mmCIF file with all atom_site columns, C-alpha atoms in Angstrom:
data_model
loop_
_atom_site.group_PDB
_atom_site.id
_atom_site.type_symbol
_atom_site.label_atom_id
_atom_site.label_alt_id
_atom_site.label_comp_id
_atom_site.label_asym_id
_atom_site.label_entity_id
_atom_site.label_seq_id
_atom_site.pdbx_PDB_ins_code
_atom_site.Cartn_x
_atom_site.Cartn_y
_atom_site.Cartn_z
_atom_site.occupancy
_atom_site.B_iso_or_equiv
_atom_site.pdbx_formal_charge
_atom_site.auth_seq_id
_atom_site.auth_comp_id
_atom_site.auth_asym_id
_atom_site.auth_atom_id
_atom_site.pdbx_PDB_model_num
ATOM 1   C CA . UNK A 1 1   ? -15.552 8.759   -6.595  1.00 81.00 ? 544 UNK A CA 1
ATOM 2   C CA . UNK A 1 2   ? -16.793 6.156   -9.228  1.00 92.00 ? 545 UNK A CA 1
ATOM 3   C CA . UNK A 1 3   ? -15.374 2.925   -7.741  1.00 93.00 ? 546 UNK A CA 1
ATOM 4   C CA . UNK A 1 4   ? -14.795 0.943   -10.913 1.00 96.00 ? 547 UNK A CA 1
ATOM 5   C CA . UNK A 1 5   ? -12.086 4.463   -11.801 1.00 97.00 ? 548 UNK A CA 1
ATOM 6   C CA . UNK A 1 6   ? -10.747 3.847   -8.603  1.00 97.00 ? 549 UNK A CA 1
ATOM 7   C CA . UNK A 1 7   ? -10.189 0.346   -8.290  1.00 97.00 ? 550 UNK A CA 1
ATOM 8   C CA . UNK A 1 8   ? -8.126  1.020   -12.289 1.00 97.00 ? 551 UNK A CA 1
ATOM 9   C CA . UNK A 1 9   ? -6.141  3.601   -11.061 1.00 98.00 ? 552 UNK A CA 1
ATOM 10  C CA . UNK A 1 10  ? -5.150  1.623   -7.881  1.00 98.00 ? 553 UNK A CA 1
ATOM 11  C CA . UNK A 1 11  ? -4.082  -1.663  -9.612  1.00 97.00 ? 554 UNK A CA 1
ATOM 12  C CA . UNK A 1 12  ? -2.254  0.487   -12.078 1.00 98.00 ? 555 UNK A CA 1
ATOM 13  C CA . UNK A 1 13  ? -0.169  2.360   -9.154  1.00 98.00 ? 556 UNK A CA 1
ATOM 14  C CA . UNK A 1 14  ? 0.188   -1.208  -7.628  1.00 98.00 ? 557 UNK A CA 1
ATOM 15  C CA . UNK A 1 15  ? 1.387   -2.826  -11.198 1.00 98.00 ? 558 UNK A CA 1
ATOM 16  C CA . UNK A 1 16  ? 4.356   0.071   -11.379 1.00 98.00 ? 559 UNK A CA 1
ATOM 17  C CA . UNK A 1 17  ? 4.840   -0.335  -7.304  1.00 98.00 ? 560 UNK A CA 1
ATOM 18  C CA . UNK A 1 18  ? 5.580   -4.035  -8.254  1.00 98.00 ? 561 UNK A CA 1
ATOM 19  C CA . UNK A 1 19  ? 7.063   -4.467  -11.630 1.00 98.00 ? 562 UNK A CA 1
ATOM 20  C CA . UNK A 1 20  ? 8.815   -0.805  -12.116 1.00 98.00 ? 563 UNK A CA 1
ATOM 21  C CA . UNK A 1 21  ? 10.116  -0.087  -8.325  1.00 98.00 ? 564 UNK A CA 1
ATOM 22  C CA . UNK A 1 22  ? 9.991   -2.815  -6.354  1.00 98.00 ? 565 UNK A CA 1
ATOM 23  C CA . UNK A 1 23  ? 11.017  -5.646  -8.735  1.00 98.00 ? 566 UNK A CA 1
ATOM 24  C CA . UNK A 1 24  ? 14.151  -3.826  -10.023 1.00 98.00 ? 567 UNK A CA 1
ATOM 25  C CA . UNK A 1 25  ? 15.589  -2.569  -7.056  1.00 98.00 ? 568 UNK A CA 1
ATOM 26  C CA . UNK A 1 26  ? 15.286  -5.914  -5.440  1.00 98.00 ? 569 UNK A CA 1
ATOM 27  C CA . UNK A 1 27  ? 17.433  -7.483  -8.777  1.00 97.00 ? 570 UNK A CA 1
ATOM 28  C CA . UNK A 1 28  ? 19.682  -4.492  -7.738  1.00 97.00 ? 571 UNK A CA 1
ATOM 29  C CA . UNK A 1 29  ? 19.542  -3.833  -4.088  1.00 97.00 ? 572 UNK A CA 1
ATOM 30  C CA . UNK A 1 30  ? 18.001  -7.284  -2.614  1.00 97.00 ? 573 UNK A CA 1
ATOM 31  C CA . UNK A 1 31  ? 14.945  -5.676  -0.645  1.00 98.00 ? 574 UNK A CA 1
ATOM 32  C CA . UNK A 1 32  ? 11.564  -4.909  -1.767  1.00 98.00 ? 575 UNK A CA 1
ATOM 33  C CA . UNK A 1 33  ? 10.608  -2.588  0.635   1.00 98.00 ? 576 UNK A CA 1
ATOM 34  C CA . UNK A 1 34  ? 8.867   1.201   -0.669  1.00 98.00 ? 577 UNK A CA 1
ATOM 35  C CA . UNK A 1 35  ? 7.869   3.899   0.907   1.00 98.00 ? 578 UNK A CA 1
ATOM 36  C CA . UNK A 1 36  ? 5.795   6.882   0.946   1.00 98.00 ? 579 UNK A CA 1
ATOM 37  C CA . UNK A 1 37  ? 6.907   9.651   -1.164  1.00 98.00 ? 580 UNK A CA 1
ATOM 38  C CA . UNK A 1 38  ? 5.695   13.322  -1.172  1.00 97.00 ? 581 UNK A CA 1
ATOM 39  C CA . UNK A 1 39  ? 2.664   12.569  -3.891  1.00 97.00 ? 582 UNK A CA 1
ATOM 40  C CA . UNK A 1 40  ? 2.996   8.858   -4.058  1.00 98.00 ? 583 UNK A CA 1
ATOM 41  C CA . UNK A 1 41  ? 5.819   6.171   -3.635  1.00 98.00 ? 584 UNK A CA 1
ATOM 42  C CA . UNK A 1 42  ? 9.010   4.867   -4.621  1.00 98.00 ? 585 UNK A CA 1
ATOM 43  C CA . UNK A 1 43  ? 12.035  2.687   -3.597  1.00 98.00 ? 586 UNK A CA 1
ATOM 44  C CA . UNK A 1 44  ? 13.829  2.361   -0.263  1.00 98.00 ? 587 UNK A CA 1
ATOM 45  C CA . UNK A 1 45  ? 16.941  2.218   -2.262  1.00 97.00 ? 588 UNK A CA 1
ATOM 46  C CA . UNK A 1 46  ? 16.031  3.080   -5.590  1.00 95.00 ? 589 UNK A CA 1
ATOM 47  C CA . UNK A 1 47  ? 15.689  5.948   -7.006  1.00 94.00 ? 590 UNK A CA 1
ATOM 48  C CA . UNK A 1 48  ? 12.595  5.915   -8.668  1.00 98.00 ? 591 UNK A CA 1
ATOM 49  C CA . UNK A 1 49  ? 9.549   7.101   -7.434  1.00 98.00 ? 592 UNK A CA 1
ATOM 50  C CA . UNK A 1 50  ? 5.923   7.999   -8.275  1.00 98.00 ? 593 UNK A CA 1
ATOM 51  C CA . UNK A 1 51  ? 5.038   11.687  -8.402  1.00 98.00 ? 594 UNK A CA 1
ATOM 52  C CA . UNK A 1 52  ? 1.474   11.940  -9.003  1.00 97.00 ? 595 UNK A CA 1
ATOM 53  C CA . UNK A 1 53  ? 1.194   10.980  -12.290 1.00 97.00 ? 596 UNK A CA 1
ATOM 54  C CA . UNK A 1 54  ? 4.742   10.947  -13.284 1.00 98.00 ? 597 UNK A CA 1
ATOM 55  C CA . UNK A 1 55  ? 7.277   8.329   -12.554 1.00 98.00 ? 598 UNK A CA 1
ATOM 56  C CA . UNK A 1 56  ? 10.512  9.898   -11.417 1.00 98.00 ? 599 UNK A CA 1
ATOM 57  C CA . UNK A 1 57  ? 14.130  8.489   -11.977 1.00 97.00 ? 600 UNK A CA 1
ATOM 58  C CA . UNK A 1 58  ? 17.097  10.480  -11.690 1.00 93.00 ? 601 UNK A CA 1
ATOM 59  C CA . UNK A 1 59  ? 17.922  12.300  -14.731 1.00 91.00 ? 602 UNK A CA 1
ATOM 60  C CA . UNK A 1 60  ? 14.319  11.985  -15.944 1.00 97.00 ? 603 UNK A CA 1
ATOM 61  C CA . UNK A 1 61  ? 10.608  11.311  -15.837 1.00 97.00 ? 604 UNK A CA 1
ATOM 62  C CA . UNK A 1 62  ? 7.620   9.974   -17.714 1.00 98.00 ? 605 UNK A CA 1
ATOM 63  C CA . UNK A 1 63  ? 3.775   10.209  -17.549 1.00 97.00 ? 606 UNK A CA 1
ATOM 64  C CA . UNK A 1 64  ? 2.318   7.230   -15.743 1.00 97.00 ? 607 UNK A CA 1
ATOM 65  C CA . UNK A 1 65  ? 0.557   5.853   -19.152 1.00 95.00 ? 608 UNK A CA 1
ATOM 66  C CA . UNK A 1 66  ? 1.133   2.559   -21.641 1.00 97.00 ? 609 UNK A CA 1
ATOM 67  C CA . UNK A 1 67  ? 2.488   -0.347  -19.984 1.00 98.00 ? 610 UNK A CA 1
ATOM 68  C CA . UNK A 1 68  ? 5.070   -1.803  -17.474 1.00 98.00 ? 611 UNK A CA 1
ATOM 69  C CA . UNK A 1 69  ? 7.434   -2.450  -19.950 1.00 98.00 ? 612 UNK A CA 1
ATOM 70  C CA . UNK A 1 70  ? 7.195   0.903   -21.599 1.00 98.00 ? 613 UNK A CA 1
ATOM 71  C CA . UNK A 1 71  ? 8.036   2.531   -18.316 1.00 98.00 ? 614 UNK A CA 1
ATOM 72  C CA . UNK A 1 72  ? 10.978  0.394   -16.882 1.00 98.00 ? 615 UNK A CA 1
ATOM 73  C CA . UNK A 1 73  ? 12.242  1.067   -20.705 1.00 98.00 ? 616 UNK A CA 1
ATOM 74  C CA . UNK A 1 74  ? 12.481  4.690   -20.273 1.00 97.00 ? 617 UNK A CA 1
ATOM 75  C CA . UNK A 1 75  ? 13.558  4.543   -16.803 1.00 98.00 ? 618 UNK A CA 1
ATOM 76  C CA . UNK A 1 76  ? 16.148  1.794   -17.477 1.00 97.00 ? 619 UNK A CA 1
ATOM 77  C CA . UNK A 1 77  ? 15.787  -1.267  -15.433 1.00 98.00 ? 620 UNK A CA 1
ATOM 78  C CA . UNK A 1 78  ? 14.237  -4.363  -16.337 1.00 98.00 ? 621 UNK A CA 1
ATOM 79  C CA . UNK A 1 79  ? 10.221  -5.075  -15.653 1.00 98.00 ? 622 UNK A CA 1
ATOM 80  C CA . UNK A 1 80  ? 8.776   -7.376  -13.506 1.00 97.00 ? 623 UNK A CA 1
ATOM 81  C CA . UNK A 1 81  ? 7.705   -8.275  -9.722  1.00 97.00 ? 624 UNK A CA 1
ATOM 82  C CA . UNK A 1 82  ? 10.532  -9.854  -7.468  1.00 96.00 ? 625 UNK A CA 1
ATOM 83  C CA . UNK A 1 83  ? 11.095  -13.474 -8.444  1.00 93.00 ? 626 UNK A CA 1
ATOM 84  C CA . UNK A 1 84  ? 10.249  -16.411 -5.957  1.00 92.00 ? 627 UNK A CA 1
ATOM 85  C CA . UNK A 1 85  ? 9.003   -14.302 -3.148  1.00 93.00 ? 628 UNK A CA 1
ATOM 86  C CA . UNK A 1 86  ? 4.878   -14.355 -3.298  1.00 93.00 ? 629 UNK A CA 1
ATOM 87  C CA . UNK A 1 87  ? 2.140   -15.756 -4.780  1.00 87.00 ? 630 UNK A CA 1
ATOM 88  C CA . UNK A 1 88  ? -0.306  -12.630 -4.871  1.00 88.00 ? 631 UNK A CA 1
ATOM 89  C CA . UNK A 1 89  ? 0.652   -9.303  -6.447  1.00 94.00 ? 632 UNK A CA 1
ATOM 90  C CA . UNK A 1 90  ? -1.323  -6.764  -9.045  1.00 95.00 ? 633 UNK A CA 1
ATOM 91  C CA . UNK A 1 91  ? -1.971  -9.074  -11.819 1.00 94.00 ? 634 UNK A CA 1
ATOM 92  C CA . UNK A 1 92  ? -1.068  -6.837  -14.207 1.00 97.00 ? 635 UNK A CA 1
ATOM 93  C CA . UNK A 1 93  ? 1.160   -8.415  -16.832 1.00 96.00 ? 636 UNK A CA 1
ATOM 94  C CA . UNK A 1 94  ? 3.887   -5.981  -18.125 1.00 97.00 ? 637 UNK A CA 1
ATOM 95  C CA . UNK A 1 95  ? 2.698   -5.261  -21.803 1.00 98.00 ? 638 UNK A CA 1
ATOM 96  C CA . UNK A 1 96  ? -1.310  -4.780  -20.000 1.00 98.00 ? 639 UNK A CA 1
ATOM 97  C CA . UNK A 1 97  ? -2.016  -0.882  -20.806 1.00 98.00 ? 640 UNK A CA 1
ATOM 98  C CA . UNK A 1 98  ? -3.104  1.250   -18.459 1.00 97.00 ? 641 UNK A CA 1
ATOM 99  C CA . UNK A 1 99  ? -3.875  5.076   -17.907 1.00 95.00 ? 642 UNK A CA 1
ATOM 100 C CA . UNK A 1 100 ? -4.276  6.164   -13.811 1.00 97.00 ? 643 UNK A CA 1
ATOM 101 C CA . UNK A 1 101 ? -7.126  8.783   -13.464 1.00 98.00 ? 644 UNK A CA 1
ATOM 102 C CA . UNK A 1 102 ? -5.476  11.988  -12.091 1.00 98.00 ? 645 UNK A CA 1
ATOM 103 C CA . UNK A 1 103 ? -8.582  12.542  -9.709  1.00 98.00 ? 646 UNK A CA 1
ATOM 104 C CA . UNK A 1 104 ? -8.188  8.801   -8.478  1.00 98.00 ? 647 UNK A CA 1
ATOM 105 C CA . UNK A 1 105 ? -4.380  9.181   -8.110  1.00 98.00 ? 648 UNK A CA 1
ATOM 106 C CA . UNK A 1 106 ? -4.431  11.986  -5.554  1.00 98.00 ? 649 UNK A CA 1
ATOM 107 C CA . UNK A 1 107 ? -6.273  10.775  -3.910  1.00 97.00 ? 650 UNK A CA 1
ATOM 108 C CA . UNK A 1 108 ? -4.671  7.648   -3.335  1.00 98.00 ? 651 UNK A CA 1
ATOM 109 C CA . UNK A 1 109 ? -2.033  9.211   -2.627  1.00 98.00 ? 652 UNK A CA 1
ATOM 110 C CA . UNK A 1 110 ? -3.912  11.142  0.029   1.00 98.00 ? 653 UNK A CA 1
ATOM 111 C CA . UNK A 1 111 ? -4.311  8.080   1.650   1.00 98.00 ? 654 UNK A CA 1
ATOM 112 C CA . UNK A 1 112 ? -1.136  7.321   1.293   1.00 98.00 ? 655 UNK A CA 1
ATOM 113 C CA . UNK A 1 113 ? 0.508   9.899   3.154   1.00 98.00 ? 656 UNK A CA 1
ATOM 114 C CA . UNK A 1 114 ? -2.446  10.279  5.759   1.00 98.00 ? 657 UNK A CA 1
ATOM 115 C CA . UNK A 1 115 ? -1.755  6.351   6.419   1.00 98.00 ? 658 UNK A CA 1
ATOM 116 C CA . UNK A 1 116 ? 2.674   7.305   6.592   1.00 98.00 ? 659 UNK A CA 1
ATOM 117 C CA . UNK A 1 117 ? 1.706   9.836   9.058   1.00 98.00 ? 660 UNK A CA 1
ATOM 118 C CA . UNK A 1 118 ? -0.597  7.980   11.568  1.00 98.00 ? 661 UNK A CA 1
ATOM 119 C CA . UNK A 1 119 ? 1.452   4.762   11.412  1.00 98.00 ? 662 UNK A CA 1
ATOM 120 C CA . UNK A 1 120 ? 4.695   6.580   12.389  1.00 97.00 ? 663 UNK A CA 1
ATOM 121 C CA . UNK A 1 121 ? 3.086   6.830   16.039  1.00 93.00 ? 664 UNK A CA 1
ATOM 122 C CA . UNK A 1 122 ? 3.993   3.244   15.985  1.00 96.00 ? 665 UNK A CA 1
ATOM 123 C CA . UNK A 1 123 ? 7.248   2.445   13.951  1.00 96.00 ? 666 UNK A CA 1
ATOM 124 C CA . UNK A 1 124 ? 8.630   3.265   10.541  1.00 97.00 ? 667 UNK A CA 1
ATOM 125 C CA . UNK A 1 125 ? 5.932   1.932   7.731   1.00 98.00 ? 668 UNK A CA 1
ATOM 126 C CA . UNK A 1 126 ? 6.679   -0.051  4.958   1.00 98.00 ? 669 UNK A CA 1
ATOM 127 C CA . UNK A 1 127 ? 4.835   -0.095  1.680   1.00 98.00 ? 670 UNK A CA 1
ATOM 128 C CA . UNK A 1 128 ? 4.743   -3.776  0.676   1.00 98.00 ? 671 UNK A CA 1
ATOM 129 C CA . UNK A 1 129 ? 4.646   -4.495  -3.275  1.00 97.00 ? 672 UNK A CA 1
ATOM 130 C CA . UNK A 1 130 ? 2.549   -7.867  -2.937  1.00 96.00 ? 673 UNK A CA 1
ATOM 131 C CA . UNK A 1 131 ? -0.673  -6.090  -1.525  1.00 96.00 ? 674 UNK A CA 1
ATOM 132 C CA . UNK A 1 132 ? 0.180   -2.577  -2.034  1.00 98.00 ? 675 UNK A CA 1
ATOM 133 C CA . UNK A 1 133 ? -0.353  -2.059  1.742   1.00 98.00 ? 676 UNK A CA 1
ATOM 134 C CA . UNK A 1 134 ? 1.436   0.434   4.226   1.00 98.00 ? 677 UNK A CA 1
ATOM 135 C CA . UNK A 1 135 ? 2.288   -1.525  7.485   1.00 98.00 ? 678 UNK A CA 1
ATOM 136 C CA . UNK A 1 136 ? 3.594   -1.688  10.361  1.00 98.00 ? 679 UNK A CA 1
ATOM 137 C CA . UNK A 1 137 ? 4.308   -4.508  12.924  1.00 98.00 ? 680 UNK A CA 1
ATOM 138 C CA . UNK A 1 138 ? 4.447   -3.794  16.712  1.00 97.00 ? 681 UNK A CA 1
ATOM 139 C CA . UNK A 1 139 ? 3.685   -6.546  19.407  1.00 96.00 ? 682 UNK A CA 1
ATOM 140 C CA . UNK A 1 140 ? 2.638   -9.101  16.999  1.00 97.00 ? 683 UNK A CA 1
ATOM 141 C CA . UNK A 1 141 ? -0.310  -7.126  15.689  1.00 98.00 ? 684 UNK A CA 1
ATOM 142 C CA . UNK A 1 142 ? -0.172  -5.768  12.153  1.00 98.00 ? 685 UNK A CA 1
ATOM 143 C CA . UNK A 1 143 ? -1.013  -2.102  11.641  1.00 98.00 ? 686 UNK A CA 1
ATOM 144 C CA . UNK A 1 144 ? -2.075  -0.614  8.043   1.00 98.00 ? 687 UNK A CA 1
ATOM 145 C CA . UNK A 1 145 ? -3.741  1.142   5.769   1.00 98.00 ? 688 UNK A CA 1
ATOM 146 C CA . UNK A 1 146 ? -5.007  -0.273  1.964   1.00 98.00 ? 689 UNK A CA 1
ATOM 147 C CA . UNK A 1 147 ? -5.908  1.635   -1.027  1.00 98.00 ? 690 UNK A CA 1
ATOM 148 C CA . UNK A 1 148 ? -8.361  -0.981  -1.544  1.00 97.00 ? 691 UNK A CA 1
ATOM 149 C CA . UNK A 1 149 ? -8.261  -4.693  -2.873  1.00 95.00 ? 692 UNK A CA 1
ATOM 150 C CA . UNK A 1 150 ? -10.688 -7.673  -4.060  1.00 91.00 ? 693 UNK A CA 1
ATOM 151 C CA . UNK A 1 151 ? -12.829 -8.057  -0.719  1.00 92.00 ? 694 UNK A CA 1
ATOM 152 C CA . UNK A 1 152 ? -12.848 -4.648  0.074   1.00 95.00 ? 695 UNK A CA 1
ATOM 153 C CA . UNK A 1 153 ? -12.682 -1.862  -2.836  1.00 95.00 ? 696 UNK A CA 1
ATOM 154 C CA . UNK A 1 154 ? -11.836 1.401   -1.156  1.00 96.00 ? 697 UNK A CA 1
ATOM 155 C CA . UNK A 1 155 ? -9.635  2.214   0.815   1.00 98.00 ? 698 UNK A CA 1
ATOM 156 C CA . UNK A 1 156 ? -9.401  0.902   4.207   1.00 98.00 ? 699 UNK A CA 1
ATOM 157 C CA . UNK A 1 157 ? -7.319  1.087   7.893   1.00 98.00 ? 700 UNK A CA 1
ATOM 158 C CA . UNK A 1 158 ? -6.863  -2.194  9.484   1.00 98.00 ? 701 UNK A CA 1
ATOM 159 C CA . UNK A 1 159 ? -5.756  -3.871  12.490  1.00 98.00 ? 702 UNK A CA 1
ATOM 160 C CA . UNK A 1 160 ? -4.623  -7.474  12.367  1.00 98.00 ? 703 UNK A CA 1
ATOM 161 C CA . UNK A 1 161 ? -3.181  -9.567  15.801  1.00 98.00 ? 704 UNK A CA 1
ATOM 162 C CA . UNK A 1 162 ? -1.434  -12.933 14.722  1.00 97.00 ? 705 UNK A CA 1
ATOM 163 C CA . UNK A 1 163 ? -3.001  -14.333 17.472  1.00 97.00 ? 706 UNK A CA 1
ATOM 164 C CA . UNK A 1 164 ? -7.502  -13.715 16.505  1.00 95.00 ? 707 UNK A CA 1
ATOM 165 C CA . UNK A 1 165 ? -8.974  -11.770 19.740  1.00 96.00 ? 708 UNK A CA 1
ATOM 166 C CA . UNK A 1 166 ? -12.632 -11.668 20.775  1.00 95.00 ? 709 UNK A CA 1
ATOM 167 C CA . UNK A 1 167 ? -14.796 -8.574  21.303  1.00 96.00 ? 710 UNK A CA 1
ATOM 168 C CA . UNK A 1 168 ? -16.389 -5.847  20.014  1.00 96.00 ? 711 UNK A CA 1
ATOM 169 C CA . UNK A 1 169 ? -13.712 -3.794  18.041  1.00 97.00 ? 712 UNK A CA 1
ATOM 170 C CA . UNK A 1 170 ? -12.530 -7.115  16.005  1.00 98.00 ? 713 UNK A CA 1
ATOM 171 C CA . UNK A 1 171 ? -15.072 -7.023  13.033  1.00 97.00 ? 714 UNK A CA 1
ATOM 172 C CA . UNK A 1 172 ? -13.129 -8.469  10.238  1.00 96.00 ? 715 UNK A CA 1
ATOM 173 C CA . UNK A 1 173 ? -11.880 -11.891 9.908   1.00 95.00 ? 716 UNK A CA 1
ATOM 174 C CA . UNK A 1 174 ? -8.250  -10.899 10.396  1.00 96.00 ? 717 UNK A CA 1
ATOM 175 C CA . UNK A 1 175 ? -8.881  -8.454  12.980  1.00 98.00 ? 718 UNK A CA 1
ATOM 176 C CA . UNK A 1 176 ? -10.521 -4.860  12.704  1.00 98.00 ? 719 UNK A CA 1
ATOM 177 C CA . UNK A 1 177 ? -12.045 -2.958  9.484   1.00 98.00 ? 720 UNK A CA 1
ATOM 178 C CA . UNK A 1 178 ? -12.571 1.250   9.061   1.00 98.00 ? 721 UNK A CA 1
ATOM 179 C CA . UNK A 1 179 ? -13.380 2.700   5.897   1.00 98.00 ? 722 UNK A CA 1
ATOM 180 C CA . UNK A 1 180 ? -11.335 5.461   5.042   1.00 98.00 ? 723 UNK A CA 1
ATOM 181 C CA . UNK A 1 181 ? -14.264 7.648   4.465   1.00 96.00 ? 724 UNK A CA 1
ATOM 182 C CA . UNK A 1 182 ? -14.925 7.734   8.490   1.00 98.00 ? 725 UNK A CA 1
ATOM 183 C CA . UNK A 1 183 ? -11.044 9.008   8.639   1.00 98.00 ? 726 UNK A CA 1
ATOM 184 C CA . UNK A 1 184 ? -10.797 11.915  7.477   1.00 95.00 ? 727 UNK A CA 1
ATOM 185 C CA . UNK A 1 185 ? -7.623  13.125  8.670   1.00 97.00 ? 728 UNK A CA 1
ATOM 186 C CA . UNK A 1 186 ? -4.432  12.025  10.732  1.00 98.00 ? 729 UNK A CA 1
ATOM 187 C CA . UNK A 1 187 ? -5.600  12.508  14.502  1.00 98.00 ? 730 UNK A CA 1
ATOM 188 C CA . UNK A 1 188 ? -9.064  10.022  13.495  1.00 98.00 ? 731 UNK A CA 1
ATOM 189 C CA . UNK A 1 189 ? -6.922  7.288   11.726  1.00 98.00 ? 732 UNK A CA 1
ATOM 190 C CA . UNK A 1 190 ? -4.208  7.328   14.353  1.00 98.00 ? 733 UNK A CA 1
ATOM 191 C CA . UNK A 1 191 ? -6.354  7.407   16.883  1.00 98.00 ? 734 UNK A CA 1
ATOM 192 C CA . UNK A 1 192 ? -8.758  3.778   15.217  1.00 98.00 ? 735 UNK A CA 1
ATOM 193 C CA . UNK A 1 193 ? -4.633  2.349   15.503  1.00 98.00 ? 736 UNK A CA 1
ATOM 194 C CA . UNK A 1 194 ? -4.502  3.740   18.952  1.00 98.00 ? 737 UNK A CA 1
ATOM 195 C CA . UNK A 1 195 ? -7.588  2.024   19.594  1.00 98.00 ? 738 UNK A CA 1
ATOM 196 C CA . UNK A 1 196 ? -6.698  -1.038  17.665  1.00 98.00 ? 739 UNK A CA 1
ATOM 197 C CA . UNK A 1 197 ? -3.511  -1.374  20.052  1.00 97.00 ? 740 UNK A CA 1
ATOM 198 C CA . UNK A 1 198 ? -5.511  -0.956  23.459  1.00 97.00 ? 741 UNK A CA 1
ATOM 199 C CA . UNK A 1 199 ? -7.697  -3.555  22.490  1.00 97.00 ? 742 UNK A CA 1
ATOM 200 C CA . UNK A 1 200 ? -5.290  -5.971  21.284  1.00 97.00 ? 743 UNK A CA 1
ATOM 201 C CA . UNK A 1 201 ? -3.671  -5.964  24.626  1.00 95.00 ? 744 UNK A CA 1
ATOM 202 C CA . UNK A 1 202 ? -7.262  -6.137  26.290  1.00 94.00 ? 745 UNK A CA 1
ATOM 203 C CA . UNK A 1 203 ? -9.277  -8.573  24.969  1.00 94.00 ? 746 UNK A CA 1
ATOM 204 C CA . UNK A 1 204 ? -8.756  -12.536 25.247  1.00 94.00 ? 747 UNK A CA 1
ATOM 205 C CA . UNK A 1 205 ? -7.315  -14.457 22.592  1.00 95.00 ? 748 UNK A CA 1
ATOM 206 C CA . UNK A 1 206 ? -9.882  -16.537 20.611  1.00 90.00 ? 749 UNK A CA 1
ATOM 207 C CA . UNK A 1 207 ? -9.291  -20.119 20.711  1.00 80.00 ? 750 UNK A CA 1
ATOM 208 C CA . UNK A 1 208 ? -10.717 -23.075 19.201  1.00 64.00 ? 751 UNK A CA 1
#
């Protein structure tokens, strides 16, 4: 897939993660924690969600196209990103227009679920607005998967100790790198965090 369509489509999906989903229902429901929906994403608490190219509120639904604003208008909630709680986040402002390639949005949201799926072998995943990254935290070491961002374009499965370790697998500066073109289903991504975990809890913690 053409990156430069890819890397649109992703910071418009993160723009509505942040400043349609996340952003309202923490105003509303003080948490901005999403999740993985079936075809893309939505609130913990809220309602609304992204269905492939549609968002989804209750009692309705619009075509992911225009702006921010335009959106939260016809969903009903006020745009923007949570106040106060990061520096980082899409960088799209709420009256920027955008229009998500189909092609590019399925398969982000490919990803998407493939990531939910593997990551539930080792807790409940969150989908954090601020980096658009599915997580999860287990022994101090951060487990993930990216649809991409400004170091690394595509999509990505990671591996991050809070504490750096030394050896082989770590090839990253936070920690451990795989493209998600070498995993191409479930069992191979769960089984790079299976991997990831082992040699967290093997290899000596770099120091100095």
């Amino acid at each position: 897939m053409d990156e430069r369509i890819l890397v649109a489509t992703r910071r418009a999906l993160h723009a509505v993660a942040e400043s349609v989903v996340a952003g309202p229902q923490y105003r509303t429901d003080g948490t901005i924690r999403l999740k993985v929906t079936p075809g893309g994403f939505g609130g913990t608490l809220s309602t609304l969600r992204v269905e492939h190219t549609e968002l989804v509120w209750r009692g309705g639904r619009a075509p992911l196209a225009g702006t921010c604003r335009q959106l939260a208008e016809a969903a009903g909630v006020q745009v923007g990103p949570p106040e106060g709680l990061y520096a980082d986040g899409s960088g799209v402002g709420p009256d920027e227009p955008f229009a998500p390639d189909p092609i590019a949005v399925e398969h982000l949201a490919d990803w998407f679920a493939r990531g939910d799926a593997a990551l539930r072998t080792l807790g409940d995943p969150v989908l954090w607005p601020e980096h658009f990254d599915l997580g999860v935290t287990a022994d101090r070491v951060n487990y993930g998967v990216s649809p991409g961002d400004a170091a690394h374009p595509a999509p990505y499965a990671y591996v991050g100790p809070w504490e750096p370790r030394r050896g082989e697998f770590w090839n990253a500066p936070f920690g451990a790198l795989r493209p998600a073109s070498e995993l191409p289903d479930v069992d191979a991504l769960a089984a790079f965090l299976a991997e990831g975990r082992a040699a967290a809890g093997r290899d000596p913690v770099a120091t100095g």
